[in-house]
Amino acid sequence: MSTTFRIDRDLPLAALGARSGLLWSRNGFTLAGVGEATRLPLDRPGGFGAASQALAELAGRSEIDLPGAGPVAFAALPFDPDEPGWLIVPEIVVGADTGGRRWLTVVDQRRTAEGALERIDRLLAVEVDEPDPERYDLRSPLPAETWRDDVVAAARDRIRVGDLEKAVLARELVLTTDRPIRPEVVVERLGASFPNAALFLVDGFVGASPELLVSRHDDVVRAHPLAGTAARATDPAINQRRVSALLASDKDRWEHRITIDWLLDNLLPFCSYVDAEP
């Protein structure tokens, strides 16, 4: 069982989630988790039903009816779809939305809202005096020639003969430093650099993404994939030139069309209708 309370305190949720290791934030909607009440195994594919049933058993009382109020599970699933994952249900979740509403959920019924806030204050009060790394070594395990000739060229050739429409390639980079990299510093700098991205920290997996894979609130499902992008500049005139170049690019418009069609095909079986903005 869980209990959700409305709170008035404006807590630094990004800092809290960075300290505790559980954070999700996008466009002003933020959830920070503290502690770990339980871990729910998530076998893939097809194991989500069991996890949903287990999570439903944690449902409880709530003073507010908002997305994210009540028990919340955080997950960072392995890239390999055959590998199992975990849903982490925190002992305490603090949430805030774009309307300025804030709430606190506790899973442990022995813990009061006041006790949860005291634990949060103690966590935020801990002084961290660790210097940043001074030396960095960034390398690719795959030689540049191998990446170009065996990966990029192979994908290009398969597109040319019609075996593929689109290939999204990811190249691994390994960063070694002389001091540990603190997740809270990474979160702080990602949030400052990409304020409109989805910022996440789950079980040591940290990052920021401009894309929204999928979200559901009641009976409305939303997705915001990206394709055919260009870097944003601080000069509006430069931005406009880059917008015009994207719109004039056959390659970028085709890449975007592939992404839209793929998403529509995958969402439509679960929806009564699907709209895509121009």
Short mmCIF file of N, CA and C in Angstrom, two decimals, residues 8-187:
data_model
loop_
_atom_site.label_atom_id
_atom_site.label_comp_id
_atom_site.label_asym_id
_atom_site.label_seq_id
_atom_site.Cartn_x
_atom_site.Cartn_y
_atom_site.Cartn_z
N ASP A 8 3.54 21.59 -0.06
CA ASP A 8 3.72 22.97 -0.52
C ASP A 8 5.18 23.33 -0.71
N ARG A 9 6.10 22.52 -0.19
CA ARG A 9 7.52 22.85 -0.27
C ARG A 9 8.04 22.70 -1.69
N ASP A 10 8.84 23.65 -2.12
CA ASP A 10 9.45 23.61 -3.45
C ASP A 10 10.82 22.98 -3.33
N LEU A 11 10.87 21.68 -3.34
CA LEU A 11 12.13 20.96 -3.17
C LEU A 11 12.92 20.92 -4.48
N PRO A 12 14.25 20.92 -4.39
CA PRO A 12 15.08 20.80 -5.59
C PRO A 12 15.09 19.35 -6.08
N LEU A 13 14.13 18.99 -6.90
CA LEU A 13 13.92 17.59 -7.24
C LEU A 13 15.05 17.02 -8.09
N ALA A 14 15.61 17.81 -8.99
CA ALA A 14 16.72 17.30 -9.80
C ALA A 14 17.91 16.96 -8.91
N ALA A 15 18.19 17.83 -7.95
CA ALA A 15 19.30 17.57 -7.03
C ALA A 15 18.99 16.37 -6.14
N LEU A 16 17.73 16.25 -5.73
CA LEU A 16 17.34 15.12 -4.89
C LEU A 16 17.48 13.81 -5.66
N GLY A 17 16.95 13.76 -6.86
CA GLY A 17 17.05 12.55 -7.66
C GLY A 17 18.48 12.19 -8.00
N ALA A 18 19.30 13.22 -8.23
CA ALA A 18 20.71 12.97 -8.52
C ALA A 18 21.42 12.36 -7.31
N ARG A 19 21.06 12.84 -6.13
CA ARG A 19 21.66 12.29 -4.90
C ARG A 19 21.19 10.86 -4.64
N SER A 20 19.89 10.62 -4.88
CA SER A 20 19.33 9.32 -4.53
C SER A 20 19.51 8.27 -5.61
N GLY A 21 19.70 8.74 -6.87
CA GLY A 21 19.92 7.80 -7.97
C GLY A 21 18.69 7.45 -8.77
N LEU A 22 17.54 8.12 -8.52
CA LEU A 22 16.32 7.85 -9.27
C LEU A 22 15.68 9.18 -9.65
N LEU A 23 15.69 9.47 -10.96
CA LEU A 23 15.18 10.78 -11.41
C LEU A 23 14.60 10.63 -12.81
N TRP A 24 13.46 11.29 -13.03
CA TRP A 24 12.89 11.45 -14.37
C TRP A 24 12.34 12.86 -14.46
N SER A 25 12.72 13.61 -15.50
CA SER A 25 12.28 14.99 -15.62
C SER A 25 12.14 15.35 -17.09
N ARG A 26 11.00 15.96 -17.43
CA ARG A 26 10.78 16.40 -18.81
C ARG A 26 9.79 17.55 -18.84
N ASN A 27 10.24 18.69 -19.41
CA ASN A 27 9.36 19.85 -19.60
C ASN A 27 8.63 20.26 -18.34
N GLY A 28 9.34 20.27 -17.22
CA GLY A 28 8.75 20.75 -15.97
C GLY A 28 8.07 19.69 -15.15
N PHE A 29 7.86 18.49 -15.70
CA PHE A 29 7.30 17.38 -14.93
C PHE A 29 8.47 16.54 -14.41
N THR A 30 8.55 16.39 -13.08
CA THR A 30 9.71 15.75 -12.47
C THR A 30 9.27 14.76 -11.40
N LEU A 31 9.95 13.62 -11.38
CA LEU A 31 9.77 12.63 -10.33
C LEU A 31 11.15 12.26 -9.79
N ALA A 32 11.30 12.30 -8.48
CA ALA A 32 12.54 11.89 -7.82
C ALA A 32 12.21 10.82 -6.80
N GLY A 33 12.95 9.71 -6.85
CA GLY A 33 12.71 8.60 -5.94
C GLY A 33 13.81 8.48 -4.91
N VAL A 34 13.45 8.07 -3.70
CA VAL A 34 14.40 7.90 -2.60
C VAL A 34 14.22 6.49 -2.03
N GLY A 35 15.31 5.78 -1.86
CA GLY A 35 15.26 4.45 -1.30
C GLY A 35 14.70 3.43 -2.28
N GLU A 36 14.52 2.22 -1.81
CA GLU A 36 14.02 1.15 -2.67
C GLU A 36 13.08 0.27 -1.85
N ALA A 37 11.78 0.34 -2.18
CA ALA A 37 10.80 -0.50 -1.49
C ALA A 37 10.83 -1.92 -2.03
N THR A 38 10.92 -2.04 -3.35
CA THR A 38 10.96 -3.36 -3.96
C THR A 38 11.48 -3.25 -5.38
N ARG A 39 11.96 -4.41 -5.88
CA ARG A 39 12.33 -4.53 -7.30
C ARG A 39 11.43 -5.59 -7.92
N LEU A 40 10.82 -5.24 -9.03
CA LEU A 40 9.92 -6.15 -9.72
C LEU A 40 10.60 -6.67 -10.97
N PRO A 41 10.76 -7.99 -11.10
CA PRO A 41 11.42 -8.52 -12.30
C PRO A 41 10.55 -8.30 -13.54
N LEU A 42 11.20 -8.01 -14.63
CA LEU A 42 10.50 -7.74 -15.88
C LEU A 42 11.12 -8.61 -16.96
N ASP A 43 10.54 -9.80 -17.17
CA ASP A 43 10.99 -10.66 -18.25
C ASP A 43 10.56 -10.07 -19.59
N ARG A 44 11.42 -10.20 -20.57
CA ARG A 44 11.10 -9.60 -21.87
C ARG A 44 11.32 -10.63 -22.97
N PRO A 45 10.48 -10.63 -24.00
CA PRO A 45 9.24 -9.84 -24.07
C PRO A 45 8.11 -10.55 -23.36
N GLY A 46 7.02 -9.84 -23.11
CA GLY A 46 5.82 -10.46 -22.59
C GLY A 46 5.70 -10.49 -21.09
N GLY A 47 6.66 -9.93 -20.36
CA GLY A 47 6.59 -10.00 -18.91
C GLY A 47 6.00 -8.78 -18.25
N PHE A 48 5.54 -7.82 -19.05
CA PHE A 48 5.08 -6.58 -18.45
C PHE A 48 3.78 -6.77 -17.69
N GLY A 49 2.97 -7.75 -18.08
CA GLY A 49 1.70 -7.96 -17.39
C GLY A 49 1.90 -8.32 -15.94
N ALA A 50 2.87 -9.20 -15.66
CA ALA A 50 3.14 -9.59 -14.28
C ALA A 50 3.63 -8.40 -13.47
N ALA A 51 4.49 -7.58 -14.08
CA ALA A 51 4.99 -6.40 -13.37
C ALA A 51 3.86 -5.41 -13.11
N SER A 52 2.95 -5.24 -14.06
CA SER A 52 1.82 -4.32 -13.87
C SER A 52 0.93 -4.80 -12.74
N GLN A 53 0.71 -6.09 -12.66
CA GLN A 53 -0.12 -6.63 -11.59
C GLN A 53 0.54 -6.41 -10.23
N ALA A 54 1.88 -6.63 -10.18
CA ALA A 54 2.58 -6.42 -8.92
C ALA A 54 2.55 -4.96 -8.51
N LEU A 55 2.68 -4.06 -9.48
CA LEU A 55 2.66 -2.64 -9.17
C LEU A 55 1.27 -2.21 -8.71
N ALA A 56 0.24 -2.81 -9.29
CA ALA A 56 -1.13 -2.46 -8.90
C ALA A 56 -1.40 -2.81 -7.44
N GLU A 57 -0.71 -3.83 -6.93
CA GLU A 57 -0.90 -4.22 -5.54
C GLU A 57 -0.38 -3.16 -4.57
N LEU A 58 0.46 -2.24 -5.08
CA LEU A 58 0.99 -1.19 -4.23
C LEU A 58 0.08 0.04 -4.21
N ALA A 59 -0.99 0.03 -4.98
CA ALA A 59 -1.87 1.18 -5.04
C ALA A 59 -2.45 1.47 -3.66
N GLY A 60 -2.74 2.75 -3.42
CA GLY A 60 -3.24 3.12 -2.11
C GLY A 60 -3.99 4.42 -2.14
N ARG A 61 -3.94 5.14 -1.03
CA ARG A 61 -4.69 6.39 -0.90
C ARG A 61 -3.90 7.54 -1.50
N SER A 62 -4.64 8.49 -2.08
CA SER A 62 -4.00 9.65 -2.67
C SER A 62 -4.89 10.87 -2.49
N GLU A 63 -4.28 11.98 -2.08
CA GLU A 63 -5.02 13.22 -1.92
C GLU A 63 -5.21 13.94 -3.26
N ILE A 64 -4.50 13.52 -4.29
CA ILE A 64 -4.58 14.18 -5.59
C ILE A 64 -4.67 13.13 -6.68
N ASP A 65 -5.23 13.53 -7.81
CA ASP A 65 -5.37 12.64 -8.96
C ASP A 65 -4.59 13.24 -10.12
N LEU A 66 -3.29 12.92 -10.16
CA LEU A 66 -2.40 13.46 -11.18
C LEU A 66 -1.49 12.36 -11.70
N PRO A 67 -1.04 12.46 -12.93
CA PRO A 67 -0.04 11.51 -13.42
C PRO A 67 1.20 11.53 -12.54
N GLY A 68 1.67 10.38 -12.13
CA GLY A 68 2.85 10.31 -11.26
C GLY A 68 2.53 10.28 -9.79
N ALA A 69 1.27 10.56 -9.42
CA ALA A 69 0.87 10.46 -8.02
C ALA A 69 0.52 9.01 -7.72
N GLY A 70 0.97 8.51 -6.58
CA GLY A 70 0.83 7.10 -6.26
C GLY A 70 2.15 6.39 -6.47
N PRO A 71 2.16 5.07 -6.32
CA PRO A 71 3.42 4.33 -6.47
C PRO A 71 3.95 4.45 -7.89
N VAL A 72 5.24 4.63 -8.00
CA VAL A 72 5.90 4.81 -9.29
C VAL A 72 7.05 3.82 -9.39
N ALA A 73 7.23 3.26 -10.56
CA ALA A 73 8.37 2.37 -10.81
C ALA A 73 9.31 3.03 -11.82
N PHE A 74 10.60 3.02 -11.53
CA PHE A 74 11.63 3.50 -12.45
C PHE A 74 12.31 2.27 -13.08
N ALA A 75 12.66 2.40 -14.35
CA ALA A 75 13.32 1.27 -15.01
C ALA A 75 14.28 1.78 -16.07
N ALA A 76 15.40 1.11 -16.19
CA ALA A 76 16.33 1.30 -17.31
C ALA A 76 16.57 -0.09 -17.88
N LEU A 77 15.92 -0.37 -19.00
CA LEU A 77 15.93 -1.73 -19.55
C LEU A 77 17.17 -1.95 -20.42
N PRO A 78 17.72 -3.15 -20.40
CA PRO A 78 18.88 -3.45 -21.25
C PRO A 78 18.56 -3.25 -22.72
N PHE A 79 19.55 -2.87 -23.50
CA PHE A 79 19.35 -2.69 -24.93
C PHE A 79 19.03 -4.03 -25.60
N ASP A 80 19.54 -5.11 -25.07
CA ASP A 80 19.27 -6.44 -25.61
C ASP A 80 17.86 -6.84 -25.20
N PRO A 81 16.91 -6.98 -26.16
CA PRO A 81 15.52 -7.27 -25.79
C PRO A 81 15.33 -8.65 -25.17
N ASP A 82 16.32 -9.51 -25.27
CA ASP A 82 16.21 -10.84 -24.66
C ASP A 82 16.69 -10.87 -23.22
N GLU A 83 17.29 -9.77 -22.76
CA GLU A 83 17.76 -9.71 -21.39
C GLU A 83 16.65 -9.19 -20.47
N PRO A 84 16.51 -9.76 -19.26
CA PRO A 84 15.46 -9.28 -18.34
C PRO A 84 15.82 -7.91 -17.77
N GLY A 85 14.82 -7.24 -17.26
CA GLY A 85 15.04 -5.95 -16.61
C GLY A 85 14.36 -5.92 -15.25
N TRP A 86 14.43 -4.75 -14.62
CA TRP A 86 13.85 -4.58 -13.29
C TRP A 86 13.07 -3.28 -13.24
N LEU A 87 11.97 -3.30 -12.51
CA LEU A 87 11.25 -2.08 -12.16
C LEU A 87 11.56 -1.78 -10.70
N ILE A 88 12.08 -0.59 -10.44
CA ILE A 88 12.46 -0.20 -9.09
C ILE A 88 11.37 0.70 -8.51
N VAL A 89 10.77 0.26 -7.43
CA VAL A 89 9.74 1.05 -6.75
C VAL A 89 10.38 1.71 -5.53
N PRO A 90 10.54 3.03 -5.51
CA PRO A 90 11.18 3.71 -4.38
C PRO A 90 10.30 3.69 -3.13
N GLU A 91 10.94 3.86 -1.99
CA GLU A 91 10.20 4.02 -0.75
C GLU A 91 9.46 5.36 -0.72
N ILE A 92 10.08 6.38 -1.29
CA ILE A 92 9.52 7.73 -1.31
C ILE A 92 9.64 8.28 -2.73
N VAL A 93 8.59 8.90 -3.22
CA VAL A 93 8.63 9.60 -4.51
C VAL A 93 8.11 11.01 -4.30
N VAL A 94 8.87 11.98 -4.79
CA VAL A 94 8.43 13.37 -4.76
C VAL A 94 8.21 13.81 -6.21
N GLY A 95 7.04 14.43 -6.47
CA GLY A 95 6.72 14.83 -7.83
C GLY A 95 6.32 16.28 -7.92
N ALA A 96 6.46 16.83 -9.12
CA ALA A 96 6.03 18.20 -9.41
C ALA A 96 5.63 18.26 -10.87
N ASP A 97 4.60 19.08 -11.17
CA ASP A 97 4.20 19.21 -12.57
C ASP A 97 4.31 20.67 -13.00
N THR A 98 3.97 20.91 -14.27
CA THR A 98 4.15 22.25 -14.83
C THR A 98 3.20 23.27 -14.22
N GLY A 99 2.13 22.81 -13.57
CA GLY A 99 1.20 23.73 -12.93
C GLY A 99 1.62 24.14 -11.54
N GLY A 100 2.80 23.69 -11.09
CA GLY A 100 3.28 24.05 -9.77
C GLY A 100 2.76 23.16 -8.66
N ARG A 101 2.02 22.11 -9.01
CA ARG A 101 1.52 21.19 -7.99
C ARG A 101 2.61 20.22 -7.58
N ARG A 102 2.70 19.93 -6.29
CA ARG A 102 3.75 19.08 -5.76
C ARG A 102 3.14 18.03 -4.83
N TRP A 103 3.71 16.86 -4.83
CA TRP A 103 3.16 15.78 -4.02
C TRP A 103 4.27 14.86 -3.54
N LEU A 104 3.91 14.05 -2.55
CA LEU A 104 4.85 13.12 -1.92
C LEU A 104 4.14 11.79 -1.74
N THR A 105 4.75 10.71 -2.21
CA THR A 105 4.19 9.38 -2.05
C THR A 105 5.13 8.54 -1.19
N VAL A 106 4.56 7.85 -0.20
CA VAL A 106 5.34 6.94 0.63
C VAL A 106 4.73 5.55 0.48
N VAL A 107 5.59 4.55 0.25
CA VAL A 107 5.13 3.18 0.10
C VAL A 107 5.03 2.48 1.44
N ASP A 108 5.96 2.78 2.33
CA ASP A 108 5.97 2.19 3.66
C ASP A 108 4.93 2.88 4.53
N GLN A 109 3.90 2.16 4.93
CA GLN A 109 2.82 2.76 5.70
C GLN A 109 3.23 3.21 7.09
N ARG A 110 4.40 2.75 7.55
CA ARG A 110 4.89 3.17 8.86
C ARG A 110 5.53 4.54 8.80
N ARG A 111 5.75 5.04 7.60
CA ARG A 111 6.43 6.33 7.44
C ARG A 111 5.40 7.42 7.17
N THR A 112 5.48 8.52 7.90
CA THR A 112 4.59 9.66 7.69
C THR A 112 5.20 10.61 6.67
N ALA A 113 4.39 11.57 6.21
CA ALA A 113 4.91 12.58 5.29
C ALA A 113 6.01 13.39 5.95
N GLU A 114 5.83 13.71 7.24
CA GLU A 114 6.86 14.48 7.94
C GLU A 114 8.16 13.69 8.04
N GLY A 115 8.05 12.40 8.33
CA GLY A 115 9.25 11.58 8.41
C GLY A 115 9.95 11.46 7.07
N ALA A 116 9.16 11.37 5.98
CA ALA A 116 9.75 11.29 4.65
C ALA A 116 10.48 12.59 4.30
N LEU A 117 9.88 13.72 4.65
CA LEU A 117 10.52 15.00 4.35
C LEU A 117 11.81 15.17 5.17
N GLU A 118 11.81 14.68 6.40
CA GLU A 118 13.04 14.74 7.20
C GLU A 118 14.15 13.91 6.55
N ARG A 119 13.81 12.75 6.04
CA ARG A 119 14.81 11.93 5.36
C ARG A 119 15.34 12.64 4.12
N ILE A 120 14.45 13.29 3.37
CA ILE A 120 14.86 14.04 2.18
C ILE A 120 15.79 15.18 2.57
N ASP A 121 15.45 15.90 3.64
CA ASP A 121 16.30 17.02 4.08
C ASP A 121 17.70 16.52 4.47
N ARG A 122 17.77 15.38 5.14
CA ARG A 122 19.08 14.84 5.52
C ARG A 122 19.90 14.49 4.28
N LEU A 123 19.24 13.93 3.28
CA LEU A 123 19.95 13.56 2.05
C LEU A 123 20.48 14.79 1.33
N LEU A 124 19.66 15.84 1.27
CA LEU A 124 20.08 17.07 0.58
C LEU A 124 21.14 17.83 1.37
N ALA A 125 21.19 17.63 2.69
CA ALA A 125 22.13 18.38 3.53
C ALA A 125 23.54 17.79 3.51
N VAL A 126 23.70 16.60 2.97
CA VAL A 126 25.02 15.97 2.96
C VAL A 126 25.96 16.77 2.06
N GLU A 127 27.08 17.18 2.63
CA GLU A 127 28.07 17.95 1.87
C GLU A 127 28.90 17.00 1.03
N VAL A 128 29.02 17.32 -0.25
CA VAL A 128 29.85 16.53 -1.17
C VAL A 128 31.00 17.41 -1.62
N ASP A 129 32.19 17.05 -1.19
CA ASP A 129 33.38 17.85 -1.51
C ASP A 129 34.39 16.97 -2.24
N GLU A 130 34.02 16.56 -3.44
CA GLU A 130 34.89 15.74 -4.26
C GLU A 130 35.26 16.51 -5.52
N PRO A 131 36.54 16.62 -5.83
CA PRO A 131 36.94 17.39 -7.01
C PRO A 131 36.53 16.70 -8.30
N ASP A 132 36.32 17.50 -9.34
CA ASP A 132 36.01 16.96 -10.65
C ASP A 132 37.25 16.30 -11.26
N PRO A 133 37.05 15.39 -12.19
CA PRO A 133 38.21 14.82 -12.90
C PRO A 133 38.98 15.91 -13.64
N GLU A 134 40.28 15.72 -13.74
CA GLU A 134 41.13 16.67 -14.45
C GLU A 134 41.71 16.08 -15.73
N ARG A 135 41.77 14.76 -15.81
CA ARG A 135 42.32 14.13 -17.02
C ARG A 135 41.27 13.17 -17.59
N TYR A 136 41.11 13.26 -18.90
CA TYR A 136 40.14 12.44 -19.60
C TYR A 136 40.81 11.72 -20.76
N ASP A 137 40.39 10.49 -20.96
CA ASP A 137 40.86 9.72 -22.11
C ASP A 137 39.63 9.15 -22.81
N LEU A 138 39.32 9.68 -24.00
CA LEU A 138 38.15 9.26 -24.76
C LEU A 138 38.62 8.46 -25.98
N ARG A 139 38.10 7.24 -26.09
CA ARG A 139 38.54 6.40 -27.21
C ARG A 139 37.37 5.55 -27.69
N SER A 140 37.52 5.05 -28.91
CA SER A 140 36.54 4.15 -29.49
C SER A 140 37.15 2.76 -29.57
N PRO A 141 36.46 1.73 -29.01
CA PRO A 141 36.98 0.36 -29.13
C PRO A 141 37.07 -0.11 -30.58
N LEU A 142 36.27 0.54 -31.46
CA LEU A 142 36.25 0.16 -32.87
C LEU A 142 37.08 1.15 -33.67
N PRO A 143 38.11 0.70 -34.40
CA PRO A 143 38.91 1.63 -35.21
C PRO A 143 38.04 2.40 -36.20
N ALA A 144 38.43 3.63 -36.48
CA ALA A 144 37.64 4.48 -37.38
C ALA A 144 37.46 3.84 -38.76
N GLU A 145 38.49 3.19 -39.26
CA GLU A 145 38.40 2.56 -40.58
C GLU A 145 37.39 1.42 -40.58
N THR A 146 37.35 0.64 -39.48
CA THR A 146 36.39 -0.46 -39.38
C THR A 146 34.97 0.08 -39.32
N TRP A 147 34.78 1.14 -38.53
CA TRP A 147 33.46 1.77 -38.44
C TRP A 147 33.00 2.26 -39.81
N ARG A 148 33.90 2.91 -40.54
CA ARG A 148 33.54 3.47 -41.85
C ARG A 148 33.26 2.38 -42.89
N ASP A 149 34.16 1.39 -42.97
CA ASP A 149 34.10 0.41 -44.06
C ASP A 149 33.17 -0.76 -43.77
N ASP A 150 33.10 -1.21 -42.51
CA ASP A 150 32.34 -2.42 -42.19
C ASP A 150 30.95 -2.13 -41.63
N VAL A 151 30.75 -0.92 -41.11
CA VAL A 151 29.45 -0.61 -40.50
C VAL A 151 28.69 0.40 -41.35
N VAL A 152 29.25 1.60 -41.50
CA VAL A 152 28.56 2.65 -42.24
C VAL A 152 28.36 2.25 -43.70
N ALA A 153 29.41 1.78 -44.34
CA ALA A 153 29.31 1.41 -45.76
C ALA A 153 28.34 0.25 -45.96
N ALA A 154 28.35 -0.70 -45.02
CA ALA A 154 27.44 -1.84 -45.15
C ALA A 154 25.98 -1.39 -45.07
N ALA A 155 25.69 -0.48 -44.13
CA ALA A 155 24.33 0.04 -44.01
C ALA A 155 23.95 0.84 -45.25
N ARG A 156 24.86 1.66 -45.73
CA ARG A 156 24.59 2.45 -46.94
C ARG A 156 24.26 1.56 -48.13
N ASP A 157 25.06 0.50 -48.31
CA ASP A 157 24.86 -0.39 -49.46
C ASP A 157 23.53 -1.13 -49.38
N ARG A 158 23.11 -1.50 -48.17
CA ARG A 158 21.83 -2.21 -48.02
C ARG A 158 20.65 -1.26 -48.28
N ILE A 159 20.83 0.02 -47.95
CA ILE A 159 19.79 1.00 -48.27
C ILE A 159 19.71 1.19 -49.78
N ARG A 160 20.85 1.23 -50.44
CA ARG A 160 20.87 1.44 -51.89
C ARG A 160 20.17 0.33 -52.65
N VAL A 161 20.28 -0.91 -52.17
CA VAL A 161 19.66 -2.03 -52.89
C VAL A 161 18.24 -2.33 -52.39
N GLY A 162 17.78 -1.56 -51.41
CA GLY A 162 16.41 -1.71 -50.95
C GLY A 162 16.19 -2.67 -49.80
N ASP A 163 17.25 -3.21 -49.20
CA ASP A 163 17.09 -4.09 -48.05
C ASP A 163 16.66 -3.33 -46.81
N LEU A 164 17.07 -2.08 -46.69
CA LEU A 164 16.73 -1.24 -45.55
C LEU A 164 16.20 0.09 -46.05
N GLU A 165 15.30 0.69 -45.26
CA GLU A 165 14.88 2.06 -45.53
C GLU A 165 15.74 3.05 -44.74
N LYS A 166 16.07 2.66 -43.52
CA LYS A 166 16.77 3.57 -42.63
C LYS A 166 17.57 2.75 -41.63
N ALA A 167 18.76 3.22 -41.30
CA ALA A 167 19.58 2.57 -40.28
C ALA A 167 20.03 3.63 -39.28
N VAL A 168 19.84 3.35 -38.00
CA VAL A 168 20.30 4.24 -36.94
C VAL A 168 21.52 3.58 -36.30
N LEU A 169 22.68 4.17 -36.51
CA LEU A 169 23.93 3.57 -36.07
C LEU A 169 24.41 4.24 -34.78
N ALA A 170 24.93 3.44 -33.87
CA ALA A 170 25.46 3.95 -32.61
C ALA A 170 26.89 3.44 -32.44
N ARG A 171 27.78 4.34 -32.16
CA ARG A 171 29.19 3.99 -32.02
C ARG A 171 29.59 4.11 -30.56
N GLU A 172 30.14 3.05 -29.99
CA GLU A 172 30.53 3.05 -28.58
C GLU A 172 31.79 3.89 -28.37
N LEU A 173 31.77 4.72 -27.33
CA LEU A 173 32.94 5.47 -26.89
C LEU A 173 33.18 5.16 -25.42
N VAL A 174 34.43 5.02 -25.03
CA VAL A 174 34.80 4.71 -23.65
C VAL A 174 35.58 5.89 -23.09
N LEU A 175 35.09 6.45 -21.99
CA LEU A 175 35.73 7.59 -21.34
C LEU A 175 36.36 7.13 -20.03
N THR A 176 37.64 7.37 -19.87
CA THR A 176 38.36 7.04 -18.64
C THR A 176 38.87 8.33 -18.02
N THR A 177 38.64 8.49 -16.71
CA THR A 177 39.05 9.70 -16.00
C THR A 177 39.93 9.34 -14.81
N ASP A 178 40.62 10.37 -14.30
CA ASP A 178 41.51 10.13 -13.16
C ASP A 178 40.76 10.15 -11.83
N ARG A 179 39.50 10.61 -11.82
CA ARG A 179 38.67 10.60 -10.62
C ARG A 179 37.27 10.13 -11.00
N PRO A 180 36.53 9.59 -10.05
CA PRO A 180 35.17 9.12 -10.37
C PRO A 180 34.29 10.25 -10.90
N ILE A 181 33.43 9.90 -11.84
CA ILE A 181 32.44 10.84 -12.37
C ILE A 181 31.20 10.74 -11.50
N ARG A 182 30.79 11.86 -10.91
CA ARG A 182 29.64 11.85 -10.01
C ARG A 182 28.35 12.04 -10.80
N PRO A 183 27.39 11.13 -10.65
CA PRO A 183 26.13 11.25 -11.41
C PRO A 183 25.42 12.58 -11.19
N GLU A 184 25.48 13.12 -9.95
CA GLU A 184 24.77 14.37 -9.70
C GLU A 184 25.34 15.53 -10.50
N VAL A 185 26.65 15.50 -10.77
CA VAL A 185 27.26 16.54 -11.59
C VAL A 185 26.81 16.39 -13.04
N VAL A 186 26.77 15.14 -13.52
CA VAL A 186 26.30 14.89 -14.88
C VAL A 186 24.86 15.36 -15.05
N VAL A 187 24.00 15.04 -14.08
CA VAL A 187 22.60 15.46 -14.14
C VAL A 187 22.50 16.98 -14.18
#
